[in-house]
mmCIF file of C-alpha atoms in Angstrom:
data_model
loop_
_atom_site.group_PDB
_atom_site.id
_atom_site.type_symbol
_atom_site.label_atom_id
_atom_site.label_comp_id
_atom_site.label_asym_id
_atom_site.label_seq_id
_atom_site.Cartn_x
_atom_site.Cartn_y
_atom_site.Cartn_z
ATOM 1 C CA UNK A 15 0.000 0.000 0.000
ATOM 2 C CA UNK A 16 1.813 3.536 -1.107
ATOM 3 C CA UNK A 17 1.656 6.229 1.903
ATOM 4 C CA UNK A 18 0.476 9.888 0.265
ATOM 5 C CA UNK A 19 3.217 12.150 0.762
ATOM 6 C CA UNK A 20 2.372 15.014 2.638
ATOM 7 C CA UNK A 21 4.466 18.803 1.316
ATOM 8 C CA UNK A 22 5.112 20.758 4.188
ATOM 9 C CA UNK A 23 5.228 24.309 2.209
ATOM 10 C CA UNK A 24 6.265 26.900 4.974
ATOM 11 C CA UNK A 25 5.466 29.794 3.092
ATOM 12 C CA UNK A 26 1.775 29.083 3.253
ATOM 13 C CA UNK A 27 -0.263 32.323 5.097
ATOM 14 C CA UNK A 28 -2.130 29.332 7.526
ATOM 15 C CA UNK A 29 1.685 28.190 8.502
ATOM 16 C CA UNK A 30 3.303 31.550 8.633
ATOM 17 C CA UNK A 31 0.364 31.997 11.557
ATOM 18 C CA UNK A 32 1.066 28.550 12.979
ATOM 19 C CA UNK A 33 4.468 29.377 12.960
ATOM 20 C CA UNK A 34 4.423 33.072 14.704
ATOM 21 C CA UNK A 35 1.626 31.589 17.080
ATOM 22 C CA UNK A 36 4.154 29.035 18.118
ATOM 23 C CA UNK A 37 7.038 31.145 18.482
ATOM 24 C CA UNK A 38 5.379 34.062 20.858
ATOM 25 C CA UNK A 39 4.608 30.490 23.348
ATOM 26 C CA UNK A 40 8.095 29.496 22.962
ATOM 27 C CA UNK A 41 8.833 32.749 23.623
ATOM 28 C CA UNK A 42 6.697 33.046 26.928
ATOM 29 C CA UNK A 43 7.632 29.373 28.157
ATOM 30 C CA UNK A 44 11.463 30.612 27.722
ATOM 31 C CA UNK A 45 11.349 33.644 29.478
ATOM 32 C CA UNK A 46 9.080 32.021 32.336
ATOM 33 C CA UNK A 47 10.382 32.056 35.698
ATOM 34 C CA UNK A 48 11.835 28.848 36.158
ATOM 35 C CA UNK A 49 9.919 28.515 39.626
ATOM 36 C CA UNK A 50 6.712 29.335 38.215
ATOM 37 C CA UNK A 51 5.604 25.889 36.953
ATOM 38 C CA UNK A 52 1.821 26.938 36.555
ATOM 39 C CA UNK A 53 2.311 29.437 33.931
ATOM 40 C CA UNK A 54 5.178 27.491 32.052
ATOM 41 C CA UNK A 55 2.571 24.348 32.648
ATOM 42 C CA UNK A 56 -0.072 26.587 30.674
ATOM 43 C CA UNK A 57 1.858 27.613 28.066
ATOM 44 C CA UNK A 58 3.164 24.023 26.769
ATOM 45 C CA UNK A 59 -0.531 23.037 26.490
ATOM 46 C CA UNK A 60 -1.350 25.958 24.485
ATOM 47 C CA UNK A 61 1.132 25.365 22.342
ATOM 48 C CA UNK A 62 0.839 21.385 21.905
ATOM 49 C CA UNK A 63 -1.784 19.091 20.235
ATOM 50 C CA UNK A 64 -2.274 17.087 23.820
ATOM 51 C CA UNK A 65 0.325 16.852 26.603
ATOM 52 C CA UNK A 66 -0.367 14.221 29.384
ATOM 53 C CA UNK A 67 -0.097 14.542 32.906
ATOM 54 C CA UNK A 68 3.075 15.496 35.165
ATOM 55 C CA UNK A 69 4.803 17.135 31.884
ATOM 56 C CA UNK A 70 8.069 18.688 32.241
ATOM 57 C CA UNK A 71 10.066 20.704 29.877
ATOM 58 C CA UNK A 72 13.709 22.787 30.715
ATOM 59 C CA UNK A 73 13.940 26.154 29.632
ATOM 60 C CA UNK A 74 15.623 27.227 26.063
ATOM 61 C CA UNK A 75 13.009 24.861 24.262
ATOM 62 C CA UNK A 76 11.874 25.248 20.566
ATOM 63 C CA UNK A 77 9.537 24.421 18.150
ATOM 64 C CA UNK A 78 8.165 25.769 14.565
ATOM 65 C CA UNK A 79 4.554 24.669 15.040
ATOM 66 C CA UNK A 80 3.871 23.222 18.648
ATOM 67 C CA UNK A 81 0.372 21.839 17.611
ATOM 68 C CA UNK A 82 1.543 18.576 16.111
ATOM 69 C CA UNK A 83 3.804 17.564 19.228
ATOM 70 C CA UNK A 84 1.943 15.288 21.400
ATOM 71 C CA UNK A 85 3.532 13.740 24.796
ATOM 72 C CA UNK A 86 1.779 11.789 27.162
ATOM 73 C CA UNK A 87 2.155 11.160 30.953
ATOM 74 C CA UNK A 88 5.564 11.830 33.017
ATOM 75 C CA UNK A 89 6.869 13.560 29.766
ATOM 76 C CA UNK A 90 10.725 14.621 30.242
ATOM 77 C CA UNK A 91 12.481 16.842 27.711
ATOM 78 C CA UNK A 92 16.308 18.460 29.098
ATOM 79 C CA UNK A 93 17.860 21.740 28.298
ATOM 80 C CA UNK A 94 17.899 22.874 24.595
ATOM 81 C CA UNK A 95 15.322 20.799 23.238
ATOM 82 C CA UNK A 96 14.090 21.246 20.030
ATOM 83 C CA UNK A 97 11.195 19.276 18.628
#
């Protein structure tokens, strides 16, 4: 069975928006205060599809869209992640 390839064209309007959306929360989880888990908490699930419970993310993270990243329970990602 053939898989339909799927063209990611970035210069789209609807992904230029995606992509600006995503970078303001990347923007607001970065400069977070690193004790303030609620707020960097409600950012991440803005910005991703789902995200389970007890999710935790270090600071200097990136993404272009944020809406198709999907992590589920006890979700670790280190320093300098980019997804």
């Amino acid at each position: 069975m053939k898989k339909e390839k799927l063209f990611y064209e970035r210069g789209t309007e609807e992904l230029q928006k995606k992509n600006m959306r995503a970078h303001k929360l990347v923007q607001q989880f970065n400069c977070a205060d690193v004790e303030d888990e609620k707020q960097r908490e409600k950012v991440i699930r803005e910005l991703f599809g789902s995200t389970g419970e007890n999710v935790s993310i270090e600071h200097n993270f990136h993404c272009d869209l944020g809406d198709n990243i999907h992590v589920g329970d006890h979700f670790y990602a280190g320093y300098n992640c980019t997804i």
